Coordinates of C-alpha atoms (C1' of nucleotides) in Angstrom, one line a residue:
Chain O
M520 CA 73.2 38.9 32.3
T521 CA 74.3 36.9 29.5
K522 CA 75.5 33.4 30.4
T523 CA 78.9 32.6 29.0
Y524 CA 80.8 29.4 28.0
Y525 CA 84.5 29.2 27.0
V526 CA 85.8 25.9 25.8
T527 CA 89.1 24.7 24.1
T528 CA 90.6 22.1 22.1
P529 CA 94.2 21.3 23.0
I530 CA 96.4 23.1 20.4
Y531 CA 97.8 20.6 17.9
Y532 CA 101.3 20.1 17.6
V533 CA 102.3 21.1 14.0
N534 CA 104.7 18.2 13.4
D535 CA 101.7 16.1 12.8
R536 CA 99.0 15.7 10.0
P537 CA 95.4 15.8 11.3
H538 CA 93.9 12.4 12.0
L539 CA 90.9 11.0 13.4
G540 CA 92.1 11.8 16.9
H541 CA 92.4 15.4 16.3
A542 CA 88.9 15.5 14.4
Y543 CA 87.3 13.7 17.4
T544 CA 88.6 16.3 20.1
T545 CA 87.6 19.1 17.8
V546 CA 84.2 17.7 16.9
A547 CA 83.3 17.1 20.7
C548 CA 84.1 20.8 21.6
D549 CA 82.0 21.9 18.3
V550 CA 79.0 20.3 19.6
L551 CA 79.4 21.8 22.9
A552 CA 79.9 25.3 21.5
R553 CA 77.0 25.1 19.0
F554 CA 74.8 23.6 21.7
K555 CA 75.6 26.5 24.1
R556 CA 75.2 29.3 21.4
L557 CA 71.8 27.7 20.7
D558 CA 70.8 27.7 24.4
G559 CA 71.6 31.3 24.4
Y560 CA 75.1 31.4 25.9
R561 CA 77.7 33.9 24.6
V562 CA 80.6 31.4 23.6
H563 CA 84.0 31.4 22.9
F564 CA 85.5 28.3 21.2
L565 CA 89.0 28.2 20.6
T566 CA 91.8 25.8 18.8
G567 CA 94.8 26.3 17.3
T568 CA 98.3 25.1 16.7
D569 CA 101.4 24.5 19.0
E570 CA 104.5 25.2 16.9
H571 CA 107.6 25.7 19.1
G572 CA 109.9 23.2 20.2
Q573 CA 113.1 21.1 19.2
K574 CA 110.9 18.7 17.3
V575 CA 109.5 21.4 15.1
E576 CA 113.0 23.1 14.7
K577 CA 114.2 19.7 13.5
A578 CA 111.7 18.8 11.3
A579 CA 111.8 22.4 9.7
A580 CA 115.6 21.9 9.2
A581 CA 114.8 18.5 7.8
A582 CA 112.7 20.1 5.1
G583 CA 115.0 22.7 4.7
I584 CA 113.0 25.5 5.4
D585 CA 112.9 28.0 8.2
P586 CA 110.7 27.1 11.3
Q587 CA 108.4 29.9 10.8
A588 CA 107.7 29.0 7.0
F589 CA 107.3 25.3 7.9
T590 CA 104.7 26.0 10.9
D591 CA 103.1 28.5 8.6
M592 CA 102.5 25.7 6.2
V593 CA 101.6 22.9 8.6
S594 CA 99.3 25.0 11.0
Q595 CA 97.3 25.4 7.5
N596 CA 96.7 21.8 7.6
F597 CA 94.6 22.1 10.9
R598 CA 92.9 25.0 9.7
D599 CA 91.9 23.1 6.8
M600 CA 90.7 20.0 8.9
C601 CA 88.3 22.7 10.9
R602 CA 86.7 23.7 7.8
A603 CA 86.5 20.0 6.4
M604 CA 84.8 19.1 9.7
D605 CA 82.4 22.1 9.7
I606 CA 84.1 23.2 13.1
S607 CA 82.6 26.7 14.6
N608 CA 85.7 27.9 16.2
D609 CA 85.7 31.7 17.2
D610 CA 89.4 31.7 17.1
F611 CA 92.5 30.1 16.0
I612 CA 95.5 30.6 17.7
R613 CA 98.9 29.8 16.8
T614 CA 101.8 29.9 19.4
T615 CA 104.1 31.8 17.0
E616 CA 101.7 34.7 17.0
P617 CA 102.8 38.1 18.7
R618 CA 100.2 38.1 21.1
H619 CA 101.0 34.8 22.3
I620 CA 104.5 35.7 22.6
R621 CA 103.7 38.6 24.7
A622 CA 101.2 36.5 27.0
C623 CA 103.8 33.9 27.8
Q624 CA 106.3 36.7 28.6
A625 CA 103.8 38.0 30.9
I626 CA 102.9 34.9 32.5
W627 CA 106.6 34.0 33.1
Q628 CA 107.1 37.4 34.7
A629 CA 104.2 36.9 36.9
L630 CA 105.6 33.4 38.0
E631 CA 108.8 35.4 38.8
R632 CA 107.5 38.1 40.7
N633 CA 105.6 35.6 43.1
G634 CA 109.0 34.0 43.7
D635 CA 108.0 30.6 41.7
I636 CA 110.9 30.7 39.5
Y637 CA 114.5 30.1 40.2
L638 CA 117.7 29.3 38.1
G639 CA 119.1 25.8 38.4
K640 CA 120.8 23.3 36.4
Y641 CA 119.3 20.7 34.5
A642 CA 121.1 17.2 33.6
G643 CA 119.3 14.4 32.3
W644 CA 118.2 12.3 29.4
Y645 CA 115.9 14.2 27.0
A646 CA 113.6 12.8 24.5
V647 CA 113.0 15.3 21.8
R648 CA 110.2 13.6 20.4
D649 CA 108.3 13.4 23.7
E650 CA 109.7 16.7 24.6
A651 CA 110.3 15.1 28.0
F652 CA 113.0 14.1 30.3
Y653 CA 113.5 10.6 31.7
G654 CA 115.3 9.0 34.6
E655 CA 118.2 7.0 33.9
D656 CA 116.3 3.9 35.2
E657 CA 113.3 4.4 32.5
L658 CA 115.7 3.8 29.5
T659 CA 116.3 0.8 27.6
I660 CA 119.4 0.3 25.7
G661 CA 118.5 -1.0 22.1
P662 CA 120.5 -3.4 19.9
D663 CA 121.9 -0.2 18.1
G664 CA 123.2 1.0 21.5
K665 CA 121.0 4.1 21.6
R666 CA 119.1 4.6 24.7
R667 CA 115.3 5.0 24.5
A668 CA 112.5 6.1 26.7
P669 CA 109.6 3.8 27.4
S670 CA 107.7 5.5 24.6
G671 CA 110.4 4.4 22.2
A672 CA 111.9 8.0 21.5
E673 CA 115.4 8.2 21.2
V674 CA 117.1 10.3 24.3
E675 CA 120.0 12.5 24.5
W676 CA 121.8 13.4 27.6
V677 CA 121.4 17.3 28.0
E678 CA 123.2 19.5 30.6
E679 CA 122.3 22.9 31.0
P680 CA 121.4 25.8 33.1
S681 CA 117.6 25.9 33.4
Y682 CA 114.9 27.9 35.1
F683 CA 112.8 25.9 37.3
F684 CA 109.2 26.2 38.4
R685 CA 108.6 25.6 42.1
L686 CA 105.9 23.0 41.5
S687 CA 106.8 21.4 44.6
A688 CA 105.5 24.3 46.7
W689 CA 101.9 23.7 45.1
Q690 CA 101.1 20.3 45.9
D691 CA 99.0 21.1 48.9
R692 CA 97.1 23.8 47.2
L693 CA 96.7 21.6 44.2
L694 CA 94.9 19.0 46.4
M695 CA 92.7 21.5 48.3
F696 CA 91.8 22.8 44.9
Y697 CA 91.0 19.2 43.8
D698 CA 89.1 18.5 46.7
A699 CA 87.0 21.8 46.5
N700 CA 86.5 21.2 43.0
P701 CA 85.4 17.4 42.5
D702 CA 84.4 17.9 39.3
F703 CA 87.5 19.5 37.9
V704 CA 88.7 16.5 36.4
A705 CA 86.8 14.1 34.7
P706 CA 85.9 11.2 33.9
A707 CA 86.0 10.2 37.6
S708 CA 88.9 7.6 37.2
R709 CA 91.0 10.1 35.5
R710 CA 90.5 12.5 38.6
N711 CA 91.7 9.6 40.8
E712 CA 94.9 9.2 38.8
V713 CA 95.8 13.0 38.9
V714 CA 95.0 13.2 42.6
S715 CA 97.4 10.4 43.5
F716 CA 100.0 11.4 41.2
V717 CA 99.9 14.6 43.2
R718 CA 99.7 13.2 46.5
Q719 CA 102.8 11.2 45.8
G720 CA 104.9 14.2 45.6
L721 CA 105.7 16.8 43.0
T722 CA 109.1 17.8 42.0
D723 CA 110.0 21.2 40.5
L724 CA 109.6 21.6 36.9
S725 CA 112.2 22.8 34.5
I726 CA 110.6 25.4 32.1
S727 CA 113.6 26.8 30.1
R728 CA 115.9 25.2 27.7
T729 CA 119.2 26.6 26.2
T730 CA 119.8 24.0 23.5
F731 CA 117.8 25.1 20.8
S732 CA 116.3 28.3 19.8
W733 CA 112.8 27.8 18.3
G734 CA 110.7 28.7 21.2
I735 CA 109.6 32.0 23.3
K736 CA 112.4 33.8 24.6
V737 CA 112.5 34.1 28.5
P738 CA 112.4 37.6 29.6
N739 CA 115.9 38.9 30.6
A740 CA 117.7 35.5 30.3
P741 CA 119.7 35.5 26.7
G742 CA 119.9 32.0 25.6
H743 CA 116.7 30.7 27.3
V744 CA 113.5 29.8 25.5
M745 CA 110.5 28.6 27.4
Y746 CA 109.5 25.2 28.0
V747 CA 106.8 24.2 25.4
W748 CA 104.1 23.2 27.9
L749 CA 104.4 26.7 29.5
D750 CA 104.2 28.1 26.2
A751 CA 101.6 25.8 25.0
L752 CA 99.2 25.8 27.9
T753 CA 99.3 29.6 28.1
N754 CA 97.4 29.7 25.0
Y755 CA 94.3 29.5 26.7
I756 CA 94.4 33.0 28.1
T757 CA 96.3 34.4 25.3
A758 CA 93.4 33.9 23.3
I759 CA 91.1 36.2 25.7
G760 CA 93.7 38.9 25.8
Y761 CA 96.1 38.1 28.7
P762 CA 98.1 39.9 30.1
D763 CA 95.4 42.4 29.8
T764 CA 92.9 40.8 32.4
E765 CA 91.0 43.7 32.8
N766 CA 89.6 43.6 29.2
E767 CA 86.0 42.5 28.3
A768 CA 87.0 39.1 26.9
F769 CA 89.1 37.9 29.7
R770 CA 86.6 39.2 32.4
T771 CA 84.1 37.4 30.6
F772 CA 85.5 34.1 29.8
W773 CA 87.9 33.3 32.3
P774 CA 88.1 30.9 34.1
A775 CA 87.6 28.5 30.8
D776 CA 84.5 26.4 31.3
L777 CA 86.2 23.3 29.7
H778 CA 89.7 22.3 28.6
M779 CA 88.9 19.3 26.2
V780 CA 92.0 17.1 26.2
G781 CA 93.3 13.6 25.2
K782 CA 94.3 11.6 28.0
D783 CA 97.7 11.4 27.3
I784 CA 98.0 15.1 28.1
L785 CA 96.0 15.2 31.3
R786 CA 98.7 15.7 33.7
F787 CA 99.6 19.1 31.9
H788 CA 96.2 20.4 32.0
A789 CA 95.3 19.1 35.5
V790 CA 98.4 19.5 37.6
Y791 CA 101.0 21.9 35.8
W792 CA 98.4 24.4 34.6
P793 CA 96.3 25.0 37.5
A794 CA 99.7 25.7 39.6
F795 CA 101.0 28.0 36.9
L796 CA 97.6 29.9 36.9
M797 CA 97.6 30.0 40.8
A798 CA 101.2 31.0 40.9
A799 CA 100.4 33.7 38.3
G800 CA 97.3 34.8 40.5
L801 CA 94.7 33.7 38.3
P802 CA 92.0 31.1 38.8
P803 CA 92.4 27.7 37.2
P804 CA 89.8 26.6 34.6
R805 CA 86.6 24.9 35.7
R806 CA 87.1 21.5 34.0
V807 CA 89.3 19.4 32.2
F808 CA 87.8 16.4 30.5
A809 CA 90.2 13.6 29.1
H810 CA 88.7 11.6 26.5
G811 CA 89.8 8.1 25.1
W812 CA 91.5 7.1 22.0
W813 CA 90.2 5.2 18.8
T814 CA 91.6 2.3 17.5
V815 CA 91.0 1.1 13.9
E816 CA 89.4 -2.1 13.1
G817 CA 90.6 -3.3 16.5
Q818 CA 94.2 -2.0 16.2
K819 CA 96.1 0.9 17.7
M820 CA 96.3 3.7 15.1
S821 CA 100.2 4.2 14.1
K822 CA 102.2 5.2 11.6
S823 CA 104.2 2.2 11.2
L824 CA 101.1 0.3 10.8
G825 CA 99.6 2.6 8.2
N826 CA 96.4 2.5 9.5
V827 CA 96.1 6.3 10.6
V828 CA 92.5 7.2 9.4
S829 CA 92.4 10.8 7.6
P830 CA 89.4 12.7 8.5
Y831 CA 89.1 13.5 4.7
D832 CA 89.0 10.0 4.0
I833 CA 86.0 8.9 6.0
V834 CA 84.2 12.2 5.6
A835 CA 84.4 11.5 1.8
K836 CA 83.3 8.0 2.1
Y837 CA 80.2 8.1 4.8
G838 CA 79.6 12.0 4.9
L839 CA 80.4 14.7 7.2
D840 CA 77.6 14.5 9.6
P841 CA 77.4 10.7 9.6
V842 CA 80.9 10.6 10.9
R843 CA 80.4 13.5 13.4
Y844 CA 77.3 11.4 14.8
F845 CA 79.4 8.1 14.8
L846 CA 82.1 9.6 16.9
L847 CA 80.1 11.0 19.5
R848 CA 77.3 8.2 19.7
E849 CA 79.3 5.1 19.1
V850 CA 81.3 5.4 22.2
P851 CA 80.7 6.4 26.0
F852 CA 82.5 9.5 25.9
G853 CA 85.7 9.2 27.8
Q854 CA 86.4 5.7 27.1
D855 CA 88.6 4.3 24.2
G856 CA 86.6 3.0 21.3
D857 CA 86.9 1.3 17.7
F858 CA 86.6 2.8 14.6
S859 CA 85.4 0.2 12.2
Q860 CA 83.8 0.0 8.8
R861 CA 81.1 -2.3 10.2
A862 CA 80.2 -0.2 13.1
M863 CA 80.2 2.9 11.1
V864 CA 77.6 1.5 8.5
N865 CA 75.7 0.2 11.3
R866 CA 75.3 3.6 12.7
L867 CA 74.7 5.2 9.4
N868 CA 72.2 2.9 8.1
G869 CA 70.8 1.9 11.3
D870 CA 70.4 5.1 13.4
L871 CA 70.5 7.6 10.8
A872 CA 68.9 6.2 7.6
N873 CA 66.3 3.9 9.0
D874 CA 65.5 5.6 12.2
F875 CA 65.7 9.1 11.6
G876 CA 66.1 9.7 8.0
N877 CA 63.5 7.5 7.0
L878 CA 61.0 9.1 9.8
A879 CA 61.5 12.5 8.3
Q880 CA 61.2 11.2 4.8
R881 CA 57.7 9.1 5.4
V882 CA 56.2 12.3 7.3
L883 CA 57.3 14.9 4.9
S884 CA 56.4 12.9 1.6
F885 CA 53.3 12.1 3.1
I886 CA 52.4 15.7 4.0
Q887 CA 53.8 16.5 0.4
R888 CA 51.4 13.9 -1.2
N889 CA 48.2 14.1 0.8
A890 CA 48.2 17.2 2.9
G891 CA 48.7 19.9 0.0
A892 CA 52.3 20.1 0.8
Q893 CA 51.9 22.5 3.5
V894 CA 51.9 22.4 7.1
P895 CA 48.7 20.7 8.1
E896 CA 46.0 22.6 10.4
P897 CA 45.8 20.2 13.7
G898 CA 42.4 19.7 15.3
P899 CA 42.4 18.9 19.1
F900 CA 45.4 16.8 20.5
Q901 CA 44.5 13.5 21.8
A902 CA 46.5 11.8 24.6
A903 CA 48.9 10.1 22.3
D904 CA 49.5 13.3 20.6
E905 CA 50.4 15.1 23.8
R906 CA 52.5 12.0 24.9
L907 CA 54.8 12.2 21.8
L908 CA 55.1 16.1 22.0
G909 CA 55.9 15.9 25.7
E910 CA 58.6 13.5 24.9
A911 CA 60.0 15.8 22.3
R912 CA 59.5 18.9 24.6
G913 CA 61.3 17.0 27.4
L914 CA 64.2 16.5 25.6
L915 CA 66.3 20.0 26.2
P916 CA 66.6 19.7 29.7
V917 CA 67.9 16.2 29.4
L918 CA 70.6 17.2 26.7
R919 CA 71.5 20.0 28.9
R920 CA 72.2 17.9 31.7
E921 CA 74.1 15.2 29.8
L922 CA 76.3 17.7 27.5
D923 CA 77.2 19.5 30.6
E924 CA 78.9 16.4 31.8
Q925 CA 80.3 15.7 28.4
A926 CA 78.1 12.6 28.1
F927 CA 77.4 12.8 24.3
H928 CA 76.5 9.3 23.8
K929 CA 73.5 9.5 26.3
A930 CA 72.5 12.8 24.9
L931 CA 72.1 11.0 21.3
D932 CA 70.7 8.1 23.1
A933 CA 67.9 10.3 24.6
I934 CA 67.2 11.9 21.1
W935 CA 66.9 8.5 19.4
Q936 CA 64.4 7.6 22.3
V937 CA 62.0 10.2 20.6
V938 CA 63.0 9.0 17.1
G939 CA 61.7 5.7 18.0
A940 CA 58.7 7.0 19.6
A941 CA 57.8 8.9 16.7
N942 CA 58.1 6.0 14.6
R943 CA 55.9 3.9 16.6
Y944 CA 53.3 6.9 16.5
V945 CA 53.3 6.8 12.8
D946 CA 52.6 3.0 12.9
E947 CA 49.9 3.1 15.6
Q948 CA 48.1 6.3 13.9
A949 CA 48.4 5.1 10.6
P950 CA 47.8 8.2 8.6
W951 CA 47.2 6.4 5.4
T952 CA 44.1 5.1 6.8
L953 CA 43.2 8.0 8.4
R954 CA 43.3 9.6 4.8
K955 CA 40.3 7.7 3.9
T956 CA 38.3 7.4 7.3
D957 CA 39.1 10.8 9.1
P958 CA 41.2 13.5 7.2
E959 CA 40.8 15.9 9.9
R960 CA 42.4 13.3 12.5
M961 CA 45.2 12.6 9.4
N962 CA 46.1 16.3 9.6
T963 CA 46.5 16.5 13.5
V964 CA 48.7 13.5 13.3
L965 CA 51.0 14.7 10.6
Y966 CA 51.2 18.2 12.4
V967 CA 52.4 16.4 15.4
L968 CA 54.9 14.7 13.6
A969 CA 56.0 17.8 11.9
E970 CA 56.4 19.3 15.2
V971 CA 58.3 16.7 16.6
L972 CA 60.7 16.7 13.5
R973 CA 61.0 20.5 14.1
H974 CA 62.0 19.7 17.6
L975 CA 64.7 16.9 16.4
G976 CA 65.8 19.2 13.7
I977 CA 66.6 21.8 16.2
L978 CA 68.2 19.8 18.8
C979 CA 70.3 17.7 16.5
Q980 CA 72.1 21.0 15.1
P981 CA 74.9 21.0 17.4
F982 CA 75.8 17.3 16.2
M983 CA 75.0 17.6 12.5
P984 CA 74.6 21.2 11.6
G985 CA 74.7 20.6 7.9
T986 CA 71.9 17.9 7.7
M987 CA 69.9 19.3 10.1
G988 CA 69.7 22.6 8.5
R989 CA 68.5 20.7 5.4
L990 CA 65.7 19.4 7.5
L991 CA 64.8 22.5 9.0
D992 CA 64.5 23.9 5.5
Q993 CA 62.2 21.1 4.5
L994 CA 60.1 22.1 7.4
A995 CA 60.3 25.8 6.2
V996 CA 61.7 26.9 9.8
P997 CA 63.1 30.4 9.6
A998 CA 66.8 30.7 9.9
Q999 CA 66.1 33.0 13.1
E1000 CA 63.7 30.2 14.6
R1001 CA 66.3 27.6 15.0
H1002 CA 67.8 28.3 18.5
F1003 CA 66.4 26.2 21.5
A1004 CA 64.2 29.3 22.8
A1005 CA 62.1 28.8 19.6
L1006 CA 61.4 25.3 20.6
E1007 CA 58.5 26.5 22.7
T1008 CA 57.7 29.6 21.3
N1009 CA 57.5 29.1 17.5
M1010 CA 55.5 26.1 16.6
L1011 CA 55.0 25.4 13.0
K1012 CA 52.3 27.7 11.3
P1013 CA 49.5 25.6 9.7
G1014 CA 49.5 26.5 5.9
T1015 CA 53.3 27.0 5.7
K1016 CA 54.2 25.6 2.3
L1017 CA 56.7 22.9 2.3
P1018 CA 59.3 22.0 -0.2
P1019 CA 59.4 18.6 -1.9
P1020 CA 61.3 16.5 0.8
V1021 CA 64.7 15.2 0.0
G1022 CA 66.3 12.3 1.8
I1023 CA 68.6 13.6 4.8
F1024 CA 70.6 10.5 5.4
P1025 CA 70.8 8.2 2.4
R1026 CA 71.8 4.7 3.2
Y1027 CA 75.5 3.6 2.7
V1028 CA 75.7 1.0 -0.1
E1029 CA 79.0 -1.1 0.1
E1030 CA 81.1 -0.5 -2.8
G1031 CA 80.7 -3.3 -5.1
A1032 CA 77.6 -4.5 -3.5
A1033 CA 74.4 -5.2 -5.8
K1034 CA 72.7 -2.1 -5.9
G1035 CA 69.2 -4.1 -5.6
G1036 CA 66.2 -3.1 -7.5
G1037 CA 65.7 -6.5 -9.4
G1038 CA 64.3 -5.9 -12.9
Chain R
rG463 C1' 105.2 -3.3 44.1
rG464 C1' 101.2 0.1 45.3
rC465 C1' 96.6 2.6 44.0
rG466 C1' 92.2 2.3 41.0
rG467 C1' 89.2 0.1 37.4
rC468 C1' 87.0 -3.6 34.6
rG469 C1' 85.4 -9.0 33.6
rU470 C1' 76.7 -9.1 32.7
rA471 C1' 73.1 -12.3 26.1
rG472 C1' 77.0 -13.6 19.6
rC473 C1' 78.9 -7.8 19.7
rU474 C1' 78.7 -3.0 22.4
rC475 C1' 77.3 -1.7 27.1
rA476 C1' 73.4 -0.5 31.0
rG477 C1' 72.2 -1.9 35.7
rU478 C1' 75.6 -1.2 43.7
rG479 C1' 70.8 -5.6 47.9
rG480 C1' 64.4 -7.5 46.2
rU481 C1' 61.6 -11.6 40.7
rA482 C1' 68.4 -10.4 34.8
rG483 C1' 68.0 -5.1 30.9
rA484 C1' 68.7 -2.1 26.3
rG485 C1' 71.1 -1.3 21.1
rC486 C1' 72.8 -4.2 17.3
rA487 C1' 73.0 -9.3 15.2
rG488 C1' 69.4 -14.0 15.0
rG489 C1' 64.1 -16.1 14.3
rG490 C1' 58.5 -15.2 13.6
rG491 C1' 54.9 -12.0 12.2
rA492 C1' 52.2 -7.3 11.0
rA493 C1' 51.7 -3.2 8.0
rU494 C1' 52.7 -0.7 3.2
rC495 C1' 53.1 6.3 4.5
rA496 C1' 58.4 5.7 3.5
rU497 C1' 65.7 5.6 2.1
rA498 C1' 62.8 -2.8 1.0
rA499 C1' 62.7 1.7 5.8
rU500 C1' 59.0 0.8 10.2
rC501 C1' 56.0 -1.8 13.8
rC502 C1' 55.0 -6.1 17.0
rC503 C1' 56.5 -10.9 19.3
rU504 C1' 60.6 -13.9 20.0
rU505 C1' 65.4 -17.0 20.6
rG506 C1' 69.7 -16.0 23.8
rG507 C1' 73.0 -15.3 30.1
rU508 C1' 74.4 -20.6 36.3
rC509 C1' 75.9 -11.5 35.8
rG510 C1' 84.8 -14.5 35.4
rG511 C1' 85.6 -19.1 39.2
rG512 C1' 85.0 -20.4 44.4
rG513 C1' 83.7 -19.0 49.4
rG514 C1' 81.3 -15.9 52.9
rU515 C1' 77.3 -12.2 55.0
rU516 C1' 71.8 -11.7 54.2
rC517 C1' 64.9 -13.6 54.4
rA518 C1' 67.3 -11.8 49.8
rA519 C1' 73.7 -10.6 46.1
rA520 C1' 75.3 -9.0 39.4
rU521 C1' 75.1 -5.4 43.5
rC522 C1' 78.3 -6.1 50.1
rC523 C1' 83.0 -9.1 52.0
rC524 C1' 87.3 -12.6 51.0
rU525 C1' 90.0 -15.2 47.7
rC526 C1' 91.4 -17.0 42.9
rC527 C1' 92.0 -16.1 37.5
rG528 C1' 91.8 -12.7 33.4
rC529 C1' 92.3 -7.6 31.0
rC530 C1' 93.3 -2.2 31.6
rG531 C1' 94.8 2.7 33.8
rC532 C1' 97.8 5.6 36.7
rU533 C1' 102.4 5.1 39.5
rA534 C1' 106.7 3.4 41.9
rC535 C1' 110.8 0.3 42.3
rC536 C1' 114.3 -3.6 41.2
rA537 C1' 117.4 -5.2 37.9

RNA sequence: GGCGGCGUAGCUCAGUGGUAGAGCAGGGGAAUCAUAAUCCCUUGGUCGGGGGUUCAAAUCCCUCCGCCGCUACCA
């Protein structure tokens, strides 16, 4: 039976332009999806856009177009971002699609059948911007006389009939679920927050609105549209065919292996969503990981500061794969991090250009000039050769373990241990000396190094698919031998012609800095 | 206010009872295959302060200071 893996990003709210944070979440999921595919899993990788709600309705009105045309336009921005970041998603869902409307209405009816929905009345302060209600006591009154939520969003008094979800009834079952599934929420500190939140007691959740219309209609309840979070969360099952739970995709991929989310939307995913699912008779996802935020040069990213980082800008400046690498290497995944020019350039020039890029270049160009531009014929391996090959071959199980915990930084660190070992091996073996004293030994050393590069190239593909593709081209590794199973079974064949090497990670030279070179 | 976390080398962090660690940055050297990259050596810390337990504490306990997250409440 084929192993399967279902991973999702949040669906991104279309009232926002793609920024570094969106790229981060999406790249992280992309690495996992690519890794699992190369490891022989059948993968479903979902991303998409969240397109309903009062905020979108108002933004569209402000733009003078209808909401559907507005979301068509803005949703495309996120598709474009995926393309720009080399994202390998299998599907891109939009909450305005018919399949999703059908799924939402179905889950609503399932909740209703289970007795978890009742009609009540909601009165309270509502912030359109946050899509959330606030208590009177949470508000502050500004000098302009307007009430604002703690987030700074303006609130308005809303009094309307509303359907409620009996969330309070699910408290115990949620706690039992967390208890039985200690890895459901990660990192562990977030899990504690979730558990203590639920332990404090849950109140029923208002899940319909009557004050605007840009949403999914509640079945048999004219005037009511669904609460955006019930709508949005359901996307994860829409995409695999809900409400047809007997279909192949659904049976294969549900429950999802991982919902990747930002820490701001953890509660929706770790509390409301499992409750909705259990109430609808479906198992909750296996895991929700809440990652951290990026600051920029030490400051919070914000529109008012005007320092919101566009993925396009940094990719244009540093290159796509260096950016992908940086995002996952610089910060222990789960923590907040800082995106700075200095840190980015350090990683690019230090880890990528000097350590890895130069390793590839020194080995490949040596082979090109001194080994007939082909994979050398190795002699017997010595202890040092076996040691280095052993380190490279030992990476896969480590990466599997780290990536199953979303510890991207540790996975990359492990890979770079081998890069360092390979650079040391080059110096110790000194093939430039062997060339004169022992050409056969030189060939063995070069073979070992090429083979280590093959491992590194294959294993780094999830992180830097484009660049590693070029490295593997330079090693003449056939396209169909780039999956993980080929690591063991398809060693480089001596005599294979190798193309002239081209640097894979050029150093980043500061704009306006002296290019060097002297005369 | 409650719960939780953090405070270790200039920077980012690892290290949960047994002689203080890594990467980067800084200093010195080697080598010359390579993207002036690499390799070796090295400077640097009273592990936030204080007290306690222990033969032994960054690691356990108490307390104080500072920072952060979740959450509650008062006004």
